[in-house]
PDB file of C-alpha atoms in Angstrom:
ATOM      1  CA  UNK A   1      27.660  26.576  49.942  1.00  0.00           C
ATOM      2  CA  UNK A   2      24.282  25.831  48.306  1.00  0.00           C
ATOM      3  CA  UNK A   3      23.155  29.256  46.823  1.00  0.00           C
ATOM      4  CA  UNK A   4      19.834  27.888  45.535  1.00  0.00           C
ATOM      5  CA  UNK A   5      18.978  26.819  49.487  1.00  0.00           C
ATOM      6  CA  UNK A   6      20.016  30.241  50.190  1.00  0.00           C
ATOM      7  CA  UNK A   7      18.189  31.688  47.509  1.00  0.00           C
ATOM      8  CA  UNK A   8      14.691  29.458  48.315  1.00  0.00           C
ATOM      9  CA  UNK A   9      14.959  30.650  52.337  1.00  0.00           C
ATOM     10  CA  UNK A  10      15.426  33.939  51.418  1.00  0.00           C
ATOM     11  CA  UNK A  11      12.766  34.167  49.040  1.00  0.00           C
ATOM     12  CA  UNK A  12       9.858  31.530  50.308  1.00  0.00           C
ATOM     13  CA  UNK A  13      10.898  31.568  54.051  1.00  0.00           C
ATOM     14  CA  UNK A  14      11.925  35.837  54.942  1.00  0.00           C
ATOM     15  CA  UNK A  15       9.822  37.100  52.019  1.00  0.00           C
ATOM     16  CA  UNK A  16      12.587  38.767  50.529  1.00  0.00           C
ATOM     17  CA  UNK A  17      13.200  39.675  46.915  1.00  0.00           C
ATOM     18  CA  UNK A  18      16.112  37.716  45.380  1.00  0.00           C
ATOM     19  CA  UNK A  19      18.037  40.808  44.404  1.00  0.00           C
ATOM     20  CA  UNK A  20      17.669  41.701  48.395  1.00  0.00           C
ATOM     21  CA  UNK A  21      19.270  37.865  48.695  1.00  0.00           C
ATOM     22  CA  UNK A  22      21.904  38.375  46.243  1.00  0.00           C
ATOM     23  CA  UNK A  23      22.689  41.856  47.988  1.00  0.00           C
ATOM     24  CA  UNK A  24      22.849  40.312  51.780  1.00  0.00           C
ATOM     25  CA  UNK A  25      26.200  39.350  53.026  1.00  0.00           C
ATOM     26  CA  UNK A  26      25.963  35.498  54.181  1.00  0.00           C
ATOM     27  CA  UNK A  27      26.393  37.079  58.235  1.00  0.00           C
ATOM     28  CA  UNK A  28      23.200  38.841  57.820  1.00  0.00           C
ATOM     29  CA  UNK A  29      21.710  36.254  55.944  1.00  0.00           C
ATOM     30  CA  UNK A  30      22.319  33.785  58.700  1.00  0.00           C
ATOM     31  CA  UNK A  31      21.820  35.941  61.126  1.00  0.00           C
ATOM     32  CA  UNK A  32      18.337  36.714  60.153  1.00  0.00           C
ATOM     33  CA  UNK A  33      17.925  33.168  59.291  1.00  0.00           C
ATOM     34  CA  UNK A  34      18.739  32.224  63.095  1.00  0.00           C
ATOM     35  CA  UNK A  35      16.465  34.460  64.286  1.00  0.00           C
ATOM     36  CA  UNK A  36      13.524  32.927  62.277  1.00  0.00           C
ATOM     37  CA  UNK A  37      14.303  29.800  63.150  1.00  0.00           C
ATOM     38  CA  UNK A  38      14.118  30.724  67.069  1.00  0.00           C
ATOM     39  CA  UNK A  39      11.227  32.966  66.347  1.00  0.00           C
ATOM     40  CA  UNK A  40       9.310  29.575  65.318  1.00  0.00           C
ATOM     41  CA  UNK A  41      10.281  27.287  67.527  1.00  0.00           C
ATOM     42  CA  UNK A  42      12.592  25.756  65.358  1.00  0.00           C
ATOM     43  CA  UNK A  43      15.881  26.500  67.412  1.00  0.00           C
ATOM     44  CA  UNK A  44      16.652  27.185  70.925  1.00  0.00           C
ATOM     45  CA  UNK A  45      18.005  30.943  71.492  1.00  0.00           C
ATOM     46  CA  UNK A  46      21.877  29.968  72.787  1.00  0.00           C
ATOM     47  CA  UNK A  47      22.491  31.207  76.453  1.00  0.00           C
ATOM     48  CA  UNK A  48      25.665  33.151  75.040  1.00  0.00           C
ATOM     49  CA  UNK A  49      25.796  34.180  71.585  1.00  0.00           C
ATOM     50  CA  UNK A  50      29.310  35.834  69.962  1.00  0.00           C
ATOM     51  CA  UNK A  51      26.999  39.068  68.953  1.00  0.00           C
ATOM     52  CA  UNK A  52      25.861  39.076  72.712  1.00  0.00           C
ATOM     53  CA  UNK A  53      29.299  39.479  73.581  1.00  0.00           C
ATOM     54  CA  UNK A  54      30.165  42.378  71.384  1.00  0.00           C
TER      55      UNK A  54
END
């Protein structure tokens, strides 16, 4: 786990302050990450995601 990549997407790309990055657990991190990524075109929203289910 790269926790300068995390650090740089959480900073430059979400506009959040590192102590909000250092604070995140890595599921919301990626979760919010995920839904940037779809949000620009980046990533396909899944038909059937795991926090669809439940």
């Amino acid at each position: 786990m790269n926790v300068a990549r995390i650090l740089y997407a959480g900073c430059k790309i979400l506009n959040y302050r590192e102590t909000e990055v250092f604070r995140m657990t890595l599921r919301k991190f990626a979760l919010l990450y995920d839904e940037h990524l779809v949000a620009s075109g980046i990533k396909k929203k899944d038909e059937l995601d795991l926090d669809d289910v439940f």
